[in-house]
mmCIF file with all atom_site columns, C-alpha atoms in Angstrom:
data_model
loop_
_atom_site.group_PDB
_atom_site.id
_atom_site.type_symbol
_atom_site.label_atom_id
_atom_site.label_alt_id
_atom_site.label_comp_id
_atom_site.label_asym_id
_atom_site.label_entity_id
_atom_site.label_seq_id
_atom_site.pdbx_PDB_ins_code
_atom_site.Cartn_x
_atom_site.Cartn_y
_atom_site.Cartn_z
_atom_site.occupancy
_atom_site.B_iso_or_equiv
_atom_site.pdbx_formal_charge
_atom_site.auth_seq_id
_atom_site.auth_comp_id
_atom_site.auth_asym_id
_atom_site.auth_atom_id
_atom_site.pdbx_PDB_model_num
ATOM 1  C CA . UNK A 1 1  ? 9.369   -5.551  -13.662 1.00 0.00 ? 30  UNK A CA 1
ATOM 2  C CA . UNK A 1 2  ? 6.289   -6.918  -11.925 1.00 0.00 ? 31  UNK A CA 1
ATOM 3  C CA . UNK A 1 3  ? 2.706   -6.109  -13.849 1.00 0.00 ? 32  UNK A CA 1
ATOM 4  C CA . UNK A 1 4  ? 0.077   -4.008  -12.280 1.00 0.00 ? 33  UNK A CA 1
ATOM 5  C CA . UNK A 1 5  ? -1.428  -7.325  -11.729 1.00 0.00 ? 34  UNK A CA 1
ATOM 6  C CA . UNK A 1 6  ? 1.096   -8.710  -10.030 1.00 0.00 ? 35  UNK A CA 1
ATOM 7  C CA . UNK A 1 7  ? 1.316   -6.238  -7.620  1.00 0.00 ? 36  UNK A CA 1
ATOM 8  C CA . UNK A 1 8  ? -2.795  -6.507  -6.981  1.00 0.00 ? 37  UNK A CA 1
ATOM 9  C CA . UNK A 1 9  ? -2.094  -10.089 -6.357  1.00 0.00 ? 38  UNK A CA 1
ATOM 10 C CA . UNK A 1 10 ? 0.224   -9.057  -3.530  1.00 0.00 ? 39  UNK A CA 1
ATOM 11 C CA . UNK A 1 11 ? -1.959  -6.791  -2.150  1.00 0.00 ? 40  UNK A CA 1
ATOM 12 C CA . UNK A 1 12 ? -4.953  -9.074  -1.773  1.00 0.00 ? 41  UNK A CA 1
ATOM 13 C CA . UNK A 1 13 ? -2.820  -11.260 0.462   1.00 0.00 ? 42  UNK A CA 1
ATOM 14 C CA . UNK A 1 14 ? -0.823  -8.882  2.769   1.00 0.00 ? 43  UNK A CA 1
ATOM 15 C CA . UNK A 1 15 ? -4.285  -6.871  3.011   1.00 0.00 ? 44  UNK A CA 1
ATOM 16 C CA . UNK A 1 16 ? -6.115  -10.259 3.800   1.00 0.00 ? 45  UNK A CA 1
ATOM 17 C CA . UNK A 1 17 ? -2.982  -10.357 6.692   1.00 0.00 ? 46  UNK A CA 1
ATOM 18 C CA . UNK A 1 18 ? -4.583  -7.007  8.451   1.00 0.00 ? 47  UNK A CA 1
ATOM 19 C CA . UNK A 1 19 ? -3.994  -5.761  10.857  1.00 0.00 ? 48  UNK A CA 1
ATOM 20 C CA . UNK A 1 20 ? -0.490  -8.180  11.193  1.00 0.00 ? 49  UNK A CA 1
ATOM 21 C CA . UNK A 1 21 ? 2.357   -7.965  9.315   1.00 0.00 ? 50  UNK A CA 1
ATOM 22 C CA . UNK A 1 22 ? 2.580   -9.757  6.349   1.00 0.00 ? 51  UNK A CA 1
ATOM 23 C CA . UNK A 1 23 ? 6.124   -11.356 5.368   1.00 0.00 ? 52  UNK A CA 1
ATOM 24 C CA . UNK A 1 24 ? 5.173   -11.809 1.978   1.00 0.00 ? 53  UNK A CA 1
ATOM 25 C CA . UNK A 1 25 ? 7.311   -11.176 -1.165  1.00 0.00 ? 54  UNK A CA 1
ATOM 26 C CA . UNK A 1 26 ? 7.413   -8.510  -3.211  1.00 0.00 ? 55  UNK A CA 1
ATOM 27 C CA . UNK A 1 27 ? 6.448   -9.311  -6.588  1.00 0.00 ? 56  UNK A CA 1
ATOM 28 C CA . UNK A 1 28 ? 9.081   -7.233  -8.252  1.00 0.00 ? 57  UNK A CA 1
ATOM 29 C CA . UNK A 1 29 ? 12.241  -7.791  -6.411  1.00 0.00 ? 58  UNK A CA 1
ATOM 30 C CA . UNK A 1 30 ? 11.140  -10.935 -4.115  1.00 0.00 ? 59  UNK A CA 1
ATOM 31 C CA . UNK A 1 31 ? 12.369  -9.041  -1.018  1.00 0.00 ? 60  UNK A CA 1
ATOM 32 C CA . UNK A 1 32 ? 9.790   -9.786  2.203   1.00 0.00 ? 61  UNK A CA 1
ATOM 33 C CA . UNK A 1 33 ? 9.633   -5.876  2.563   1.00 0.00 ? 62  UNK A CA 1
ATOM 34 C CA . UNK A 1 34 ? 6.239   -4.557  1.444   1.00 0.00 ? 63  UNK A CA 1
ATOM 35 C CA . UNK A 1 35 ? 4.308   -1.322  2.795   1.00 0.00 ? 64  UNK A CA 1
ATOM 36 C CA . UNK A 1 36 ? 0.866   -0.484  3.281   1.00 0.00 ? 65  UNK A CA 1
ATOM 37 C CA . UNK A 1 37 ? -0.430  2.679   4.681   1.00 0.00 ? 66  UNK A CA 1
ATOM 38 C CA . UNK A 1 38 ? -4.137  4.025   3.836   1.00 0.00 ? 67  UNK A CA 1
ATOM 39 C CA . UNK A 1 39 ? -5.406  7.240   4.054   1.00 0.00 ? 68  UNK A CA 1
ATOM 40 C CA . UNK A 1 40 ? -8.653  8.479   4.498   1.00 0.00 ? 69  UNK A CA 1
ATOM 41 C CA . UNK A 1 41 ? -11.225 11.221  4.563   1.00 0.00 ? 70  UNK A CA 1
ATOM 42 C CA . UNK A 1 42 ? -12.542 11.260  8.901   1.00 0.00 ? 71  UNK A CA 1
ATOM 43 C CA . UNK A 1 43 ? -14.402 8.469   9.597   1.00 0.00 ? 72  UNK A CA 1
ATOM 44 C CA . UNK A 1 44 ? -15.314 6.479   6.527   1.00 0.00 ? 73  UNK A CA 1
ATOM 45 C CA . UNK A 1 45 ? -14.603 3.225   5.891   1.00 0.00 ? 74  UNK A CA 1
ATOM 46 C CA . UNK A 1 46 ? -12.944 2.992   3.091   1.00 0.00 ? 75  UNK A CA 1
ATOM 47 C CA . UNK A 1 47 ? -9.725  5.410   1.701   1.00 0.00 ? 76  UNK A CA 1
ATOM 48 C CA . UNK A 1 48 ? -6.820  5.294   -0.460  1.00 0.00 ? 77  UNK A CA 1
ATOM 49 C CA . UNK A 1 49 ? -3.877  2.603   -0.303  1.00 0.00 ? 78  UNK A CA 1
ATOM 50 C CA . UNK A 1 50 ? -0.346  3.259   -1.300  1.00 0.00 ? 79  UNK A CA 1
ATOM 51 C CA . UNK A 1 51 ? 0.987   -0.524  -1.165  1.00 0.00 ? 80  UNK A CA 1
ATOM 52 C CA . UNK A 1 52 ? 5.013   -0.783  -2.256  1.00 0.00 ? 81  UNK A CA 1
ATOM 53 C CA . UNK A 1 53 ? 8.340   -2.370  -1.682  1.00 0.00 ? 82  UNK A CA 1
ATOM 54 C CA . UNK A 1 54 ? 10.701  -0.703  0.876   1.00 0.00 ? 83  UNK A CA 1
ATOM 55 C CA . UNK A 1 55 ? 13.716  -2.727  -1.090  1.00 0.00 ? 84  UNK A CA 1
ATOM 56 C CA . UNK A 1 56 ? 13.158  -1.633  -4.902  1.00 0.00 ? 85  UNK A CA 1
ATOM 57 C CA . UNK A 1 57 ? 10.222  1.515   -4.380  1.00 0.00 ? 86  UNK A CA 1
ATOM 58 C CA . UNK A 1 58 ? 7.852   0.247   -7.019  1.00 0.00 ? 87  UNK A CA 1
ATOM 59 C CA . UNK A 1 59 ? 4.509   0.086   -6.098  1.00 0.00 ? 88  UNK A CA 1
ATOM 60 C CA . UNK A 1 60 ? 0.608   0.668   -6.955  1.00 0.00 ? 89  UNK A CA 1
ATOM 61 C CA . UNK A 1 61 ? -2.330  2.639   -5.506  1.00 0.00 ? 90  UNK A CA 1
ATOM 62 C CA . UNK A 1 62 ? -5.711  1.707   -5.014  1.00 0.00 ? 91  UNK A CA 1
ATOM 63 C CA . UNK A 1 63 ? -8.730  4.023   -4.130  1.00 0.00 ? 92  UNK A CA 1
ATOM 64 C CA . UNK A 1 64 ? -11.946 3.439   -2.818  1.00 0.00 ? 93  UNK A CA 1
ATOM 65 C CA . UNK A 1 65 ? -10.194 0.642   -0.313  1.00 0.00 ? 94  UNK A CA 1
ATOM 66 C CA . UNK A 1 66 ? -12.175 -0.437  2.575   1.00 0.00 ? 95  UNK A CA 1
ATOM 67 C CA . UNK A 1 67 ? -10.360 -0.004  5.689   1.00 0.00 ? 96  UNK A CA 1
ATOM 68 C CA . UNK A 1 68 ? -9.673  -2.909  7.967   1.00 0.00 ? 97  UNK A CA 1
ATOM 69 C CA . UNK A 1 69 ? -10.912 -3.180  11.522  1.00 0.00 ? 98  UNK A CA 1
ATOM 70 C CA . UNK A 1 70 ? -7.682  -2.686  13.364  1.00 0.00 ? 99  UNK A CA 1
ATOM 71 C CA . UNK A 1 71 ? -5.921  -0.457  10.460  1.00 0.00 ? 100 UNK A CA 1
ATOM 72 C CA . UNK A 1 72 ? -5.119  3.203   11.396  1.00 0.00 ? 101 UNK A CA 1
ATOM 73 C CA . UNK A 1 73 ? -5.815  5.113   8.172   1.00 0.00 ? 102 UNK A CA 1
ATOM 74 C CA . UNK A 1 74 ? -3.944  8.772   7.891   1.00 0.00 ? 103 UNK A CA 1
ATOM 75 C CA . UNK A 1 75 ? -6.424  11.798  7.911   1.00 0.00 ? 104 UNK A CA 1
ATOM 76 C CA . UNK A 1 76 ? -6.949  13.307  4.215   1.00 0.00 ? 105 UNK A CA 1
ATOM 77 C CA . UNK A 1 77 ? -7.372  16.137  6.323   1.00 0.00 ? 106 UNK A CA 1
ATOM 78 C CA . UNK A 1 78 ? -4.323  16.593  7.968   1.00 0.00 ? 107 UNK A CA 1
ATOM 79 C CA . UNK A 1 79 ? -1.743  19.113  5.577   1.00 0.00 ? 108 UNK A CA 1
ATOM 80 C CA . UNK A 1 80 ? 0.398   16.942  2.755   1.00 0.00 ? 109 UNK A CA 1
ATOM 81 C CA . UNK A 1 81 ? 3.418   16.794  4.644   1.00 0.00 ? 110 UNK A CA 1
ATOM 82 C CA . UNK A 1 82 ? 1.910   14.653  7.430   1.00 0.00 ? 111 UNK A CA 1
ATOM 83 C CA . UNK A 1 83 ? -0.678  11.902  5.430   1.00 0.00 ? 112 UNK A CA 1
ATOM 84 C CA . UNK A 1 84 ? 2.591   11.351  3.457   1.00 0.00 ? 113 UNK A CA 1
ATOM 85 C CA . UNK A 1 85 ? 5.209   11.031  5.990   1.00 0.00 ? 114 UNK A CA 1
ATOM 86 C CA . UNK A 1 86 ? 6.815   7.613   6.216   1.00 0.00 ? 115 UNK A CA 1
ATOM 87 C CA . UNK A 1 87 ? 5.699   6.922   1.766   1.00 0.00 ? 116 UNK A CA 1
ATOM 88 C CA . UNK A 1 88 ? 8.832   7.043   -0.085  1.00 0.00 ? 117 UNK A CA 1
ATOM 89 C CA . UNK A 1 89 ? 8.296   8.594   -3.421  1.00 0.00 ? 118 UNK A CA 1
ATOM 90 C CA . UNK A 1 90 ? 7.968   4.913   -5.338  1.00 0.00 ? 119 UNK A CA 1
ATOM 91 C CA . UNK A 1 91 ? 7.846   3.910   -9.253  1.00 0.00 ? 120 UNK A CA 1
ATOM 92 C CA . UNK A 1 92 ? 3.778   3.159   -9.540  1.00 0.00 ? 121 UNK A CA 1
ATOM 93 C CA . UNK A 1 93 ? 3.497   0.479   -11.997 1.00 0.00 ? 122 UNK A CA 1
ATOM 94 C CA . UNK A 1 94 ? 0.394   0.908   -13.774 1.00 0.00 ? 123 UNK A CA 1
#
């Protein structure tokens, strides 16, 4: 299993990749299938990440994430069931 550090390795690069895909690997499982989606309170800059693997579902969270030019964040406003459609229920490594 990847460490928490690991994972924040990957996520610096595929969020340095923004608003593009990235095709990098995951660090648990080496599959080129990593996720990214951030929500966000209404128009702030910054939000929360949930960054995993759609090949093994392990992944991390990071808060307080500033939101890339480009990047669509989901609404912290909008009910549960639609700022966490499309985020499979992962293992977070912490």
């Amino acid at each position: 299993m990847a460490s928490f550090d690991e994972w924040l390795d990957a996520y610096e690069v595929v969020y340095r990749t923004l608003p593009a895909e990235s095709d990098h690997q995951c660090p648990n499982c080496g599959q080129r299938t990593l996720r990214m989606v951030f929500t966000a309170p209404p128009g702030a800059g910054y939000g929360y990440v949930s960054f995993w693997c759609d090949t093994c579902l392990e992944g991390i969270h990071v808060s307080r994430a500033p939101v890339p030019a480009g990047v669509t964040a989901l609404s912290t406003a909008a009910p549960i069931e639609e700022r966490t459609r499309g985020i499979p229920n992962c293992r977070l490594v912490t």
